[in-house]
Amino acid sequence: VQLVESGGGLVQPGGSLRLSCATSGFKFEDYPMAWVRQAPGKGLEWISSIAAISTITTYADSVKGRFTTSRDNDKSTLYLQMTGVKPEDTAVYYCAQTGVVKEAISDGVVRGRGTQVIVSS
């Protein structure tokens, strides 16, 4: 199982960024997935989950209305569209092989190595 995040970088407040999570080694369309993030000096924070087939999504209050999670099951890839970013969105962003909030931030779940997002002017 492999999850590889990409698309991070430096973005100005109010800007947009799209993160990708390319997956392999498992049947992607069978799994709900999640995005989590870790800000400097803080623990993991769940920010979004998406169902396996129905594409039903849920979001943390901190990102609701600004971030959108989607998936392309043909490409086995998960996406996070970030808009209206704020300095407090600065973090390393990870995708996780689960849609369950508690599991997504636990040590036992498969996550990628992450991609760094820095929001600064």
Coordinates of N, CA and C in Angstrom, one line a residue:
V1 N 0.9 -1.2 0.0 CA 0.0 0.0 0.0 C 0.9 1.2 0.0
Q2 N 0.6 2.2 -0.9 CA 1.4 3.4 -1.0 C 0.5 4.6 -1.2
L3 N 0.7 5.6 -0.4 CA 0.0 6.9 -0.6 C 1.0 8.0 -0.8
V4 N 0.9 8.8 -1.8 CA 1.9 9.8 -2.1 C 1.2 11.1 -2.3
E5 N 1.4 12.0 -1.4 CA 0.8 13.4 -1.5 C 1.7 14.3 -2.3
S6 N 1.1 15.2 -3.0 CA 1.8 16.2 -3.7 C 0.9 17.5 -3.9
G7 N 1.6 18.6 -4.3 CA 0.8 19.8 -4.6 C 1.0 20.9 -3.6
G8 N 1.7 20.6 -2.5 CA 1.9 21.6 -1.5 C 2.9 22.7 -2.0
G9 N 3.0 23.7 -1.1 CA 3.9 24.8 -1.5 C 3.6 26.1 -0.7
L10 N 4.1 27.2 -1.1 CA 3.9 28.5 -0.5 C 2.7 29.2 -1.2
V11 N 1.8 29.6 -0.5 CA 0.6 30.3 -1.0 C 0.3 31.5 -0.2
Q12 N -0.2 32.6 -0.8 CA -0.6 33.8 -0.1 C -1.9 33.6 0.6
P13 N -2.2 34.3 1.7 CA -3.5 34.3 2.3 C -4.6 34.6 1.3
G14 N -5.7 33.9 1.3 CA -6.7 34.1 0.3 C -6.6 33.3 -1.0
G15 N -5.4 32.7 -1.1 CA -5.1 32.0 -2.4 C -5.7 30.6 -2.4
S16 N -5.3 29.8 -3.4 CA -5.8 28.5 -3.6 C -4.7 27.5 -3.9
L17 N -5.0 26.3 -3.6 CA -4.0 25.2 -3.9 C -4.8 23.9 -4.0
R18 N -4.3 23.0 -4.9 CA -4.9 21.7 -4.9 C -3.9 20.6 -4.6
L19 N -4.2 19.9 -3.6 CA -3.4 18.7 -3.2 C -3.9 17.5 -3.9
S20 N -2.9 16.6 -4.1 CA -3.3 15.2 -4.7 C -2.7 14.2 -3.8
C21 N -3.3 13.0 -3.8 CA -2.8 11.8 -3.1 C -3.0 10.7 -4.1
A22 N -1.8 10.3 -4.7 CA -1.8 9.1 -5.6 C -1.7 7.9 -4.8
T23 N -2.5 6.9 -5.1 CA -2.5 5.6 -4.3 C -2.2 4.4 -5.1
S24 N -1.7 3.4 -4.5 CA -1.4 2.1 -5.2 C -1.4 1.0 -4.2
G25 N -1.5 -0.2 -4.7 CA -1.4 -1.4 -3.8 C -2.6 -1.8 -3.1
F26 N -3.8 -1.2 -3.4 CA -5.0 -1.6 -2.8 C -6.2 -1.1 -3.7
K27 N -7.4 -1.7 -3.5 CA -8.5 -1.4 -4.4 C -9.1 0.0 -3.9
F28 N -8.6 1.1 -4.5 CA -8.9 2.4 -4.0 C -10.4 2.6 -3.9
E29 N -11.2 2.1 -4.9 CA -12.6 2.5 -4.9 C -13.4 1.8 -3.8
D30 N -12.8 0.9 -3.1 CA -13.4 0.2 -1.9 C -13.3 0.9 -0.6
Y31 N -12.4 2.0 -0.6 CA -12.0 2.6 0.7 C -12.5 4.0 0.8
P32 N -13.2 4.4 1.9 CA -13.3 5.8 2.2 C -11.9 6.3 2.5
M33 N -11.7 7.6 2.3 CA -10.4 8.2 2.5 C -10.6 9.5 3.3
A34 N -9.4 9.9 3.8 CA -9.5 11.2 4.7 C -8.2 12.0 4.4
W35 N -8.4 13.3 4.7 CA -7.2 14.2 4.8 C -7.1 14.6 6.2
V36 N -5.8 14.6 6.7 CA -5.5 15.1 8.0 C -4.3 16.1 7.8
R37 N -4.1 16.9 8.8 CA -2.9 17.8 8.8 C -2.3 18.0 10.1
Q38 N -1.0 18.4 10.1 CA -0.3 18.6 11.3 C 0.4 20.0 11.2
A39 N -0.1 20.9 12.0 CA 0.5 22.2 12.1 C 1.8 22.1 13.0
P40 N 2.7 23.1 12.8 CA 4.0 23.1 13.6 C 3.7 23.0 15.1
G41 N 4.2 22.1 15.8 CA 4.1 22.0 17.2 C 2.8 21.4 17.7
K42 N 1.9 20.9 16.8 CA 0.6 20.4 17.2 C 0.4 19.0 16.7
G43 N -0.6 18.4 17.2 CA -0.9 17.0 16.8 C -1.7 17.0 15.5
L44 N -2.0 15.7 15.1 CA -2.8 15.6 13.9 C -4.2 16.1 14.0
E45 N -4.7 16.7 13.0 CA -6.0 17.2 13.0 C -6.8 16.7 11.8
W46 N -7.9 16.0 12.0 CA -8.7 15.5 10.9 C -9.4 16.7 10.2
I47 N -9.4 16.8 8.9 CA -10.0 17.9 8.2 C -11.1 17.4 7.3
S48 N -11.1 16.2 6.7 CA -12.1 15.8 5.8 C -12.1 14.3 5.5
S49 N -13.3 13.8 5.2 CA -13.4 12.4 4.8 C -14.3 12.4 3.5
I50 N -14.1 11.3 2.8 CA -15.0 11.1 1.6 C -15.3 9.6 1.5
A51 N -16.5 9.3 1.2 CA -17.0 7.9 1.1 C -16.3 7.3 -0.1
A52 N -16.4 5.9 -0.2 CA -15.8 5.2 -1.2 C -16.4 5.4 -2.6
I53 N -17.7 5.2 -2.7 CA -18.4 5.3 -4.0 C -19.3 6.5 -4.1
S54 N -20.0 6.8 -3.1 CA -21.1 7.8 -3.2 C -20.5 9.2 -3.2
T55 N -19.2 9.4 -2.9 CA -18.5 10.7 -2.8 C -19.2 11.6 -1.8
I56 N -19.9 11.1 -0.8 CA -20.4 11.9 0.3 C -19.1 12.4 1.1
T57 N -19.1 13.7 1.4 CA -17.9 14.3 2.1 C -18.4 14.9 3.4
T58 N -17.4 14.9 4.3 CA -17.6 15.6 5.6 C -16.4 16.4 5.9
Y59 N -16.5 17.5 6.6 CA -15.4 18.5 6.8 C -15.4 18.9 8.3
A60 N -14.2 19.2 8.8 CA -14.1 19.9 10.0 C -14.5 21.3 9.9
D61 N -15.0 21.8 11.0 CA -15.5 23.2 11.0 C -14.4 24.2 10.5
S62 N -13.2 23.9 10.8 CA -12.1 24.8 10.5 C -11.9 25.0 9.0
V63 N -12.4 24.1 8.2 CA -12.2 24.2 6.8 C -13.5 24.1 6.0
K64 N -14.6 23.9 6.6 CA -15.9 23.8 5.9 C -16.1 25.1 5.1
G65 N -16.6 24.9 3.9 CA -16.8 26.1 3.0 C -15.6 26.6 2.3
R66 N -14.4 26.1 2.7 CA -13.2 26.6 2.0 C -12.5 25.5 1.3
F67 N -12.6 24.3 1.8 CA -11.9 23.1 1.2 C -12.9 22.2 0.6
T68 N -12.5 21.5 -0.4 CA -13.3 20.5 -1.1 C -12.5 19.2 -1.3
T69 N -13.0 18.1 -0.8 CA -12.4 16.8 -1.1 C -13.1 16.1 -2.2
S70 N -12.3 15.5 -3.1 CA -12.9 14.7 -4.2 C -12.0 13.6 -4.5
R71 N -12.5 12.7 -5.3 CA -11.7 11.5 -5.7 C -12.0 11.1 -7.1
D72 N -11.0 10.5 -7.7 CA -11.1 9.9 -9.1 C -10.8 8.5 -8.9
N73 N -11.8 7.6 -8.9 CA -11.5 6.2 -8.6 C -10.8 5.5 -9.8
D74 N -11.0 6.1 -11.0 CA -10.3 5.5 -12.2 C -8.8 5.8 -12.1
K75 N -8.4 6.9 -11.5 CA -7.0 7.2 -11.3 C -6.5 6.8 -9.9
S76 N -7.3 6.3 -9.1 CA -6.9 5.9 -7.7 C -6.3 7.1 -7.0
T77 N -6.9 8.3 -7.1 CA -6.3 9.5 -6.6 C -7.3 10.3 -5.8
L78 N -6.9 10.8 -4.7 CA -7.7 11.7 -3.9 C -7.2 13.1 -4.0
Y79 N -8.1 14.1 -3.9 CA -7.8 15.5 -4.1 C -8.3 16.3 -2.9
L80 N -7.6 17.4 -2.6 CA -8.1 18.4 -1.7 C -7.9 19.8 -2.3
Q81 N -9.0 20.4 -2.7 CA -9.0 21.7 -3.3 C -9.1 22.7 -2.1
M82 N -8.1 23.6 -2.0 CA -8.1 24.5 -0.9 C -8.3 25.9 -1.5
T83 N -9.2 26.6 -0.9 CA -9.5 28.0 -1.4 C -9.6 28.9 -0.1
G84 N -9.4 30.2 -0.3 CA -9.5 31.1 0.8 C -8.6 30.7 1.9
V85 N -7.3 30.3 1.6 CA -6.4 29.8 2.7 C -6.1 30.9 3.7
K86 N -5.8 30.4 4.9 CA -5.4 31.3 6.0 C -4.1 30.9 6.5
P87 N -3.4 31.8 7.2 CA -2.1 31.4 7.8 C -2.2 30.2 8.7
E88 N -3.4 30.0 9.4 CA -3.5 28.9 10.3 C -3.7 27.6 9.5
D89 N -3.8 27.6 8.2 CA -3.9 26.4 7.4 C -2.4 25.8 7.2
T90 N -1.4 26.6 7.6 CA -0.1 26.1 7.4 C 0.1 24.8 8.2
A91 N 0.6 23.8 7.5 CA 0.7 22.4 8.1 C 1.2 21.5 7.0
V92 N 1.6 20.3 7.5 CA 1.9 19.2 6.6 C 0.5 18.4 6.4
Y93 N 0.2 18.2 5.2 CA -1.1 17.6 4.9 C -0.9 16.1 4.4
Y94 N -1.7 15.2 5.0 CA -1.5 13.8 4.8 C -2.9 13.2 4.3
C95 N -2.8 12.3 3.4 CA -4.0 11.5 3.1 C -4.0 10.2 3.9
A96 N -5.1 9.6 4.3 CA -5.2 8.5 5.1 C -6.1 7.4 4.5
Q97 N -5.8 6.2 4.7 CA -6.5 5.1 4.1 C -7.7 4.7 5.0
T98 N -8.5 5.6 5.3 CA -9.7 5.4 6.1 C -10.6 6.7 6.1
G99 N -11.9 6.5 6.3 CA -12.7 7.7 6.4 C -13.1 8.0 7.8
V100 N -12.7 7.1 8.8 CA -13.1 7.3 10.2 C -12.2 8.3 10.8
V101 N -12.8 9.3 11.5 CA -12.0 10.4 12.0 C -10.9 9.9 13.0
K102 N -11.4 9.0 14.0 CA -10.4 8.6 15.0 C -9.3 7.8 14.4
E103 N -9.6 7.0 13.4 CA -8.6 6.2 12.7 C -7.6 7.0 11.9
A104 N -8.1 8.0 11.3 CA -7.3 8.9 10.4 C -6.2 9.6 11.2
I105 N -6.4 9.8 12.5 CA -5.3 10.5 13.2 C -4.6 9.5 14.2
S106 N -4.9 8.2 14.0 CA -4.2 7.3 14.9 C -2.9 6.8 14.3
D107 N -2.1 6.1 15.1 CA -0.9 5.6 14.6 C -1.0 4.3 13.7
G108 N -2.1 3.7 13.8 CA -2.3 2.4 13.1 C -2.7 2.5 11.7
V109 N -3.0 3.7 11.2 CA -3.6 3.8 9.8 C -2.5 4.1 8.8
V110 N -2.7 3.7 7.6 CA -1.7 4.0 6.6 C -1.9 5.4 6.1
R111 N -0.8 6.2 6.2 CA -0.8 7.6 5.6 C 0.4 7.8 4.8
G112 N 0.3 8.8 3.9 CA 1.5 9.1 3.1 C 2.5 9.9 3.9
R113 N 3.6 10.4 3.2 CA 4.6 11.1 3.9 C 4.2 12.6 4.1
G114 N 3.2 13.0 3.4 CA 2.7 14.4 3.5 C 3.3 15.3 2.5
T115 N 2.6 16.5 2.4 CA 3.1 17.6 1.6 C 2.9 18.9 2.4
Q116 N 3.9 19.7 2.4 CA 3.9 20.9 3.2 C 3.2 22.0 2.5
V117 N 2.3 22.7 3.3 CA 1.6 23.9 2.8 C 2.0 25.0 3.7
I118 N 2.4 26.1 3.2 CA 2.8 27.3 3.9 C 1.9 28.5 3.4
V119 N 1.2 29.0 4.3 CA 0.4 30.2 3.9 C 1.0 31.4 4.5
S120 N 1.5 32.3 3.7 CA 2.2 33.5 4.2 C 2.3 34.5 3.0
S121 N 2.3 35.7 3.5 CA 2.4 36.8 2.5 C 3.9 37.2 2.4

